[in-house]
């Protein structure tokens, strides 16, 4: 009986995290679409995409984020969405690490929903690694749920929880943008 309730709790947690990731990916895609010109510049300067391909590359990135988000919402496709999300987050980590290694810490990575002047570093790398690990967790739980024939559909509390997590994610992003706090001047 304990295994069933633990398994159910893990499935519910994974469904909640899938909702959060779906919302984050959708918000990221919408952000790219709304700030298309800025995002094209990010594709060129941060990702190193030639100017001629920046628009189409941005379109592909936006579509992939939307697809991953939509797939995460549907229990039958949650594993596929989670794998796609993990690949997206991992690619973003690789691009951030490349920029840091190349000494381009001040380049805009397009990682924030608002303007930021903070240099790239351990926060952005850790954040995206955590998002990738969370996506892998969602995929692994989705595999076991599929094998057992069960599923946890998106429910009202998951939507509210996803919104709450998205708000906390945005708040953390803003707190980390405070330069005195990052320098240790404000405690």
XYZ file of N, CA and C in Angstrom:
561
model
N 0.819 -1.188 0.000
C 0.000 0.000 0.000
C 0.867 1.257 0.000
N 2.008 1.223 0.710
C 2.915 2.362 0.737
C 3.518 2.638 -0.619
N 3.831 1.581 -1.377
C 4.409 1.764 -2.706
C 3.422 2.452 -3.641
N 2.150 2.100 -3.504
C 1.141 2.701 -4.362
C 1.009 4.188 -4.083
N 0.976 4.574 -2.811
C 0.830 5.997 -2.500
C 2.099 6.768 -2.855
N 3.271 6.172 -2.669
C 4.512 6.824 -3.069
C 4.560 6.972 -4.583
N 4.202 5.914 -5.287
C 4.181 5.976 -6.748
C 3.207 7.021 -7.249
N 2.057 7.100 -6.592
C 1.053 8.096 -6.965
C 1.566 9.509 -6.687
N 2.259 9.687 -5.576
C 2.814 11.000 -5.239
C 3.887 11.412 -6.252
N 4.732 10.471 -6.639
C 5.786 10.757 -7.623
C 5.153 11.113 -8.968
N 4.112 10.378 -9.365
C 3.421 10.672 -10.622
C 2.773 12.051 -10.580
N 2.156 12.389 -9.467
C 1.535 13.708 -9.335
C 2.582 14.813 -9.365
N 3.709 14.584 -8.682
C 4.795 15.572 -8.697
C 5.325 15.754 -10.117
N 5.520 14.641 -10.825
C 6.019 14.722 -12.205
C 5.021 15.455 -13.100
N 3.729 15.201 -12.899
C 2.710 15.907 -13.686
C 2.734 17.401 -13.382
N 2.933 17.748 -12.104
C 3.029 19.162 -11.707
C 4.244 19.818 -12.356
N 5.374 19.129 -12.339
C 6.587 19.672 -12.940
C 6.457 19.762 -14.463
N 5.720 18.824 -15.050
C 5.470 18.882 -16.496
C 4.659 20.131 -16.832
N 3.681 20.443 -16.000
C 2.872 21.644 -16.211
C 3.753 22.894 -16.115
N 4.622 22.937 -15.106
C 5.538 24.075 -14.959
C 6.429 24.209 -16.191
N 7.039 23.101 -16.617
C 7.930 23.178 -17.775
C 7.168 23.574 -19.040
N 5.945 23.059 -19.185
C 5.132 23.422 -20.348
C 4.879 24.926 -20.370
N 4.541 25.481 -19.214
C 4.287 26.922 -19.126
C 5.549 27.733 -19.377
N 6.671 27.281 -18.835
C 7.938 27.989 -19.025
C 8.350 27.979 -20.496
N 8.233 26.823 -21.136
C 8.585 26.725 -22.558
C 7.652 27.580 -23.413
N 6.359 27.573 -23.093
C 5.405 28.398 -23.844
C 5.714 29.878 -23.648
N 5.998 30.277 -22.405
C 6.334 31.674 -22.128
C 7.611 32.080 -22.863
N 8.573 31.174 -22.909
C 9.824 31.449 -23.617
C 9.570 31.627 -25.118
N 8.735 30.772 -25.676
C 8.413 30.876 -27.104
C 7.674 32.175 -27.404
N 6.714 32.521 -26.564
C 5.963 33.768 -26.755
C 6.901 34.966 -26.623
N 7.809 34.905 -25.655
C 8.787 35.979 -25.470
C 9.631 36.163 -26.729
N 10.064 35.064 -27.321
C 10.845 35.149 -28.560
C 10.012 35.770 -29.682
N 8.750 35.358 -29.790
C 7.890 35.864 -30.857
C 7.588 37.352 -30.683
N 7.334 37.775 -29.449
C 7.003 39.176 -29.177
C 8.218 40.075 -29.394
N 9.380 39.588 -29.040
C 10.620 40.376 -29.191
C 11.461 39.794 -30.325
N 10.840 39.604 -31.477
C 11.446 38.892 -32.602
C 12.781 39.511 -33.027
N 12.834 40.811 -33.209
C 14.068 41.458 -33.668
C 15.180 41.276 -32.644
N 14.867 41.490 -31.385
C 15.858 41.293 -30.331
C 16.314 39.835 -30.299
N 15.371 38.923 -30.412
C 15.697 37.496 -30.358
C 16.546 37.066 -31.562
N 16.308 37.671 -32.724
C 17.172 37.383 -33.892
C 18.602 37.826 -33.620
N 18.751 38.990 -32.977
C 20.091 39.455 -32.625
C 20.759 38.500 -31.636
N 19.981 37.972 -30.692
C 20.510 36.992 -29.738
C 20.980 35.754 -30.485
N 20.197 35.317 -31.466
C 20.590 34.143 -32.259
C 21.933 34.381 -32.947
N 22.137 35.583 -33.434
C 23.394 35.894 -34.118
C 24.548 36.049 -33.135
N 24.355 36.900 -32.126
C 25.460 37.240 -31.241
C 25.772 36.152 -30.216
N 24.741 35.532 -29.645
C 24.952 34.532 -28.601
C 25.144 33.139 -29.190
N 24.227 32.725 -30.056
C 24.291 31.368 -30.594
C 25.250 31.256 -31.776
N 25.626 32.389 -32.374
C 26.575 32.359 -33.478
C 25.962 31.953 -34.808
N 24.659 32.100 -34.931
C 23.981 31.763 -36.181
C 24.220 32.886 -37.188
N 24.618 32.559 -38.416
C 24.801 33.618 -39.423
C 23.512 34.417 -39.617
N 23.654 35.698 -39.897
C 22.508 36.610 -40.006
C 21.463 36.085 -40.984
N 21.888 35.479 -42.074
C 20.953 34.995 -43.078
C 20.052 33.872 -42.540
N 20.522 33.130 -41.545
C 19.745 32.023 -40.979
C 19.133 32.343 -39.608
N 19.379 33.538 -39.099
C 18.928 33.870 -37.747
C 17.406 33.803 -37.612
N 16.684 34.338 -38.574
C 15.221 34.327 -38.508
C 14.648 32.922 -38.561
N 15.149 32.110 -39.483
C 14.622 30.743 -39.587
C 15.033 29.902 -38.384
N 16.233 30.113 -37.877
C 16.669 29.394 -36.674
C 15.821 29.780 -35.473
N 15.496 31.051 -35.386
C 14.637 31.521 -34.309
C 13.242 30.901 -34.432
N 12.743 30.799 -35.651
C 11.445 30.161 -35.876
C 11.447 28.704 -35.442
N 12.530 28.004 -35.743
C 12.644 26.595 -35.340
C 12.707 26.490 -33.816
N 13.518 27.333 -33.182
C 13.631 27.304 -31.717
C 12.283 27.584 -31.063
N 11.569 28.570 -31.576
C 10.255 28.915 -31.034
C 9.277 27.757 -31.207
N 9.273 27.151 -32.384
C 8.375 26.026 -32.659
C 8.706 24.823 -31.776
N 9.991 24.557 -31.573
C 10.384 23.433 -30.719
C 9.964 23.654 -29.270
N 10.121 24.878 -28.787
C 9.677 25.173 -27.419
C 8.167 25.004 -27.280
N 7.424 25.503 -28.265
C 5.968 25.345 -28.230
C 5.568 23.875 -28.308
N 6.244 23.127 -29.181
C 5.926 21.701 -29.326
C 6.213 20.947 -28.033
N 7.365 21.195 -27.434
C 7.711 20.515 -26.184
C 6.689 20.856 -25.105
N 6.313 22.127 -25.015
C 5.325 22.546 -24.024
C 3.986 21.864 -24.242
N 3.536 21.815 -25.477
C 2.245 21.182 -25.778
C 2.290 19.686 -25.482
N 3.372 19.029 -25.849
C 3.496 17.589 -25.602
C 3.527 17.278 -24.107
N 4.140 18.155 -23.327
C 4.188 17.941 -21.882
C 2.803 17.980 -21.236
N 1.871 18.647 -21.861
C 0.522 18.777 -21.299
C -0.325 17.520 -21.481
N 0.031 16.698 -22.458
C -0.777 15.520 -22.782
C -0.094 14.285 -22.202
N -0.732 13.624 -21.242
C -0.085 12.479 -20.589
C 0.463 11.427 -21.563
N -0.235 11.162 -22.639
C 0.213 10.143 -23.594
C 1.491 10.559 -24.319
N 1.755 11.857 -24.399
C 2.940 12.367 -25.107
C 3.930 13.053 -24.174
N 3.682 12.951 -22.889
C 4.504 13.658 -21.900
C 5.976 13.246 -21.989
N 6.252 11.960 -22.181
C 7.637 11.517 -22.257
C 8.347 12.169 -23.449
N 7.686 12.215 -24.609
C 8.275 12.841 -25.792
C 8.540 14.318 -25.537
N 7.576 14.989 -24.936
C 7.756 16.404 -24.608
C 8.891 16.628 -23.631
N 9.005 15.729 -22.654
C 10.071 15.857 -21.651
C 11.444 15.627 -22.274
N 11.546 14.668 -23.164
C 12.827 14.418 -23.847
C 13.203 15.625 -24.701
N 12.227 16.155 -25.431
C 12.485 17.347 -26.240
C 12.889 18.526 -25.356
N 12.210 18.704 -24.234
C 12.564 19.781 -23.300
C 13.978 19.596 -22.772
N 14.337 18.363 -22.414
C 15.693 18.099 -21.915
C 16.736 18.442 -22.975
N 16.449 18.120 -24.221
C 17.376 18.460 -25.309
C 17.493 19.975 -25.470
N 16.384 20.677 -25.378
C 16.399 22.143 -25.494
C 17.235 22.755 -24.375
N 16.964 22.355 -23.124
C 17.711 22.914 -21.982
C 19.194 22.572 -22.094
N 19.506 21.365 -22.532
C 20.909 20.955 -22.665
C 21.616 21.769 -23.744
N 20.935 22.032 -24.840
C 21.518 22.879 -25.883
C 21.789 24.275 -25.339
N 20.847 24.812 -24.557
C 21.052 26.134 -23.973
C 22.257 26.130 -23.020
N 22.417 25.060 -22.239
C 23.587 24.951 -21.351
C 24.864 24.968 -22.179
N 24.887 24.181 -23.241
C 26.082 24.109 -24.088
C 26.427 25.479 -24.677
N 25.421 26.220 -25.113
C 25.671 27.546 -25.678
C 26.182 28.520 -24.619
N 25.648 28.427 -23.405
C 26.100 29.303 -22.316
C 27.538 28.960 -21.945
N 27.837 27.680 -21.796
C 29.204 27.265 -21.456
C 30.170 27.713 -22.545
N 29.783 27.557 -23.804
C 30.648 27.995 -24.909
C 30.932 29.482 -24.806
N 29.905 30.291 -24.531
C 30.098 31.740 -24.422
C 31.025 32.077 -23.259
N 30.857 31.398 -22.124
C 31.710 31.655 -20.958
C 33.157 31.282 -21.273
N 33.353 30.116 -21.870
C 34.707 29.653 -22.203
C 35.378 30.597 -23.204
N 34.590 31.140 -24.138
C 35.132 32.066 -25.138
C 35.333 33.479 -24.591
N 34.998 33.679 -23.309
C 35.167 34.994 -22.708
C 34.081 35.983 -23.088
N 32.941 35.480 -23.537
C 31.826 36.345 -23.943
C 30.739 36.329 -22.879
N 31.124 36.546 -21.639
C 30.176 36.491 -20.514
C 29.144 37.617 -20.553
N 29.437 38.706 -21.230
C 28.531 39.851 -21.264
C 27.532 39.806 -22.421
N 27.579 38.781 -23.249
C 26.633 38.670 -24.359
C 25.253 38.334 -23.808
N 24.218 38.874 -24.437
C 22.839 38.605 -24.025
C 22.452 37.216 -24.529
N 22.108 36.332 -23.606
C 21.733 34.960 -23.985
C 20.240 34.833 -24.249
N 19.467 35.869 -23.983
C 18.026 35.777 -24.142
C 17.387 34.890 -23.094
N 18.096 34.672 -21.988
C 17.654 33.744 -20.941
C 16.640 34.344 -19.978
N 16.437 35.644 -20.033
C 15.549 36.309 -19.079
C 14.361 36.901 -19.805
N 13.272 37.041 -19.077
C 12.079 37.627 -19.666
C 12.131 39.147 -19.653
N 13.098 39.706 -18.974
C 13.240 41.154 -18.926
C 14.665 41.538 -19.237
N 14.926 42.827 -19.269
C 16.301 43.268 -19.523
C 17.209 42.856 -18.364
N 18.415 42.482 -18.710
C 19.370 42.084 -17.677
C 20.765 42.553 -18.069
N 21.541 42.882 -17.066
C 22.911 43.306 -17.329
C 23.905 42.364 -16.651
N 23.410 41.249 -16.142
C 24.308 40.339 -15.431
C 25.101 39.495 -16.434
N 26.339 39.222 -16.115
C 27.152 38.381 -17.003
C 26.734 36.913 -16.890
N 26.989 36.178 -17.955
C 26.715 34.742 -17.950
C 27.655 34.059 -16.972
N 27.154 33.024 -16.319
C 27.996 32.310 -15.369
C 27.295 31.130 -14.751
N 27.666 30.858 -13.530
C 27.203 29.644 -12.856
C 25.691 29.619 -12.641
N 25.054 30.770 -12.416
C 23.608 30.773 -12.209
C 22.876 30.258 -13.443
N 23.191 30.796 -14.623
C 22.507 30.379 -15.842
C 22.799 28.918 -16.173
N 24.028 28.490 -15.946
C 24.392 27.104 -16.217
C 23.639 26.176 -15.270
N 23.657 26.492 -13.979
C 22.973 25.657 -12.980
C 21.471 25.632 -13.228
N 20.902 26.782 -13.535
C 19.457 26.850 -13.789
C 19.056 25.939 -14.948
N 19.784 26.001 -16.040
C 19.431 25.185 -17.197
C 19.743 23.711 -16.982
N 20.799 23.411 -16.215
C 21.059 22.008 -15.867
C 19.931 21.456 -14.998
N 19.445 22.280 -14.069
C 18.326 21.844 -13.218
C 17.068 21.628 -14.047
N 16.811 22.503 -15.003
C 15.638 22.329 -15.869
C 15.782 21.068 -16.727
N 16.992 20.803 -17.219
C 17.221 19.578 -18.003
C 17.036 18.337 -17.135
N 17.570 18.364 -15.922
C 17.419 17.227 -15.009
C 15.950 17.007 -14.662
N 15.219 18.081 -14.467
C 13.790 17.970 -14.182
C 13.052 17.347 -15.368
N 13.421 17.727 -16.570
C 12.797 17.147 -17.763
C 13.116 15.653 -17.870
N 14.346 15.268 -17.542
C 14.708 13.847 -17.549
C 13.897 13.090 -16.503
N 13.715 13.683 -15.332
C 12.884 13.071 -14.299
C 11.456 12.867 -14.809
N 10.893 13.884 -15.432
C 9.531 13.787 -15.975
C 9.460 12.663 -17.000
N 10.465 12.584 -17.870
C 10.481 11.518 -18.884
C 10.562 10.145 -18.236
N 11.400 10.004 -17.222
C 11.561 8.688 -16.590
C 10.300 8.262 -15.858
N 9.628 9.193 -15.205
C 8.359 8.868 -14.545
C 7.304 8.554 -15.602
N 7.326 9.278 -16.711
C 6.357 9.037 -17.779
C 6.529 7.653 -18.373
N 7.781 7.163 -18.472
C 8.030 5.815 -18.977
C 7.404 4.793 -18.040
N 7.619 4.948 -16.743
C 7.072 3.981 -15.796
C 5.553 4.064 -15.728
N 4.993 5.264 -15.884
C 3.542 5.425 -15.883
C 2.952 4.756 -17.128
N 3.608 4.946 -18.285
C 3.133 4.327 -19.524
C 3.181 2.811 -19.419
N 4.244 2.291 -18.828
C 4.395 0.846 -18.696
C 3.329 0.249 -17.789
N 2.889 1.026 -16.793
C 1.880 0.523 -15.866
C 0.459 0.775 -16.370
N 0.339 1.510 -17.472
C -0.977 1.774 -18.047
C -1.708 2.938 -17.418
N -1.092 3.639 -16.493
C -1.738 4.769 -15.832
C -1.301 6.082 -16.430
N -1.947 7.136 -16.015
C -1.524 8.472 -16.425
C -2.123 9.480 -15.461
N -1.447 10.584 -15.350
C -1.951 11.670 -14.509
C -2.253 12.829 -15.445
N -3.539 13.072 -15.715
C -3.891 14.167 -16.622
C -3.677 15.526 -15.953
N -3.607 16.545 -16.774
C -3.504 17.906 -16.246
C -4.805 18.250 -15.536
N -4.684 18.746 -14.323
C -5.853 19.098 -13.525
C -5.706 20.537 -13.056
N -6.812 21.084 -12.573
C -6.816 22.465 -12.104
C -5.710 22.803 -11.133
N -5.498 22.002 -10.073
C -4.421 22.320 -9.135
C -3.041 22.311 -9.801
N -2.862 21.474 -10.822
C -1.577 21.448 -11.514
C -1.365 22.753 -12.283
N -2.440 23.279 -12.848
C -2.346 24.555 -13.567
C -1.975 25.672 -12.586
N -2.662 25.719 -11.461
C -2.358 26.748 -10.461
C -0.941 26.582 -9.916
N -0.551 25.349 -9.660
C 0.809 25.092 -9.184
C 1.848 25.477 -10.222
N 1.569 25.177 -11.487
C 2.479 25.552 -12.560
C 2.648 27.055 -12.649
N 1.536 27.776 -12.504
C 1.609 29.236 -12.510
C 2.408 29.760 -11.319
N 2.203 29.134 -10.165
C 2.952 29.556 -8.972
C 4.450 29.318 -9.166
N 4.811 28.164 -9.706
C 6.228 27.876 -9.953
C 6.817 28.819 -10.994
N 6.030 29.137 -12.010
C 6.495 30.077 -13.027
C 6.730 31.456 -12.403
N 5.854 31.875 -11.497
C 6.032 33.159 -10.806
C 7.290 33.132 -9.939
N 7.518 32.030 -9.233
C 8.733 31.904 -8.422
C 9.986 31.905 -9.299
N 9.909 31.239 -10.440
C 11.019 31.214 -11.394
C 11.350 32.645 -11.848
N 10.311 33.403 -12.192
C 10.513 34.788 -12.610
C 11.066 35.650 -11.491
N 10.586 35.435 -10.272
C 11.087 36.199 -9.125
C 12.563 35.890 -8.873
N 12.934 34.619 -8.939
C 14.344 34.250 -8.757
C 15.206 34.896 -9.838
N 14.713 34.920 -11.054
C 15.445 35.537 -12.154
C 15.687 37.019 -11.866
N 14.677 37.696 -11.349
C 14.821 39.122 -11.041
C 15.760 39.357 -9.857
N 15.671 38.514 -8.843
C 16.563 38.647 -7.685
C 18.017 38.445 -8.119
N 18.238 37.454 -8.973
C 19.611 37.186 -9.416
C 20.147 38.289 -10.327
N 19.255 39.122 -10.861
C 19.689 40.228 -11.713
C 20.209 41.410 -10.901
N 19.963 41.409 -9.581
C 20.442 42.498 -8.737
C 21.950 42.376 -8.570
N 22.668 43.288 -9.136
C 24.123 43.184 -9.134
C 24.736 43.275 -7.742
N 24.279 44.167 -6.858
C 24.881 44.163 -5.523
C 24.684 42.825 -4.793
N 23.508 42.210 -4.936
C 23.259 40.929 -4.307
C 24.205 39.859 -4.852
N 24.435 39.868 -6.156
C 25.325 38.876 -6.762
C 26.771 39.116 -6.348
N 27.111 40.366 -6.018
C 28.483 40.672 -5.624
C 28.696 40.495 -4.130
N 27.638 40.200 -3.394
C 27.765 39.996 -1.962
C 27.671 41.273 -1.153
N 27.296 42.381 -1.794
C 27.227 43.661 -1.088
C 25.940 43.824 -0.291
N 24.893 43.145 -0.698
C 23.602 43.218 -0.010
C 23.312 41.846 0.580
N 23.013 41.795 1.852
C 22.714 40.504 2.487
C 21.294 40.502 2.980
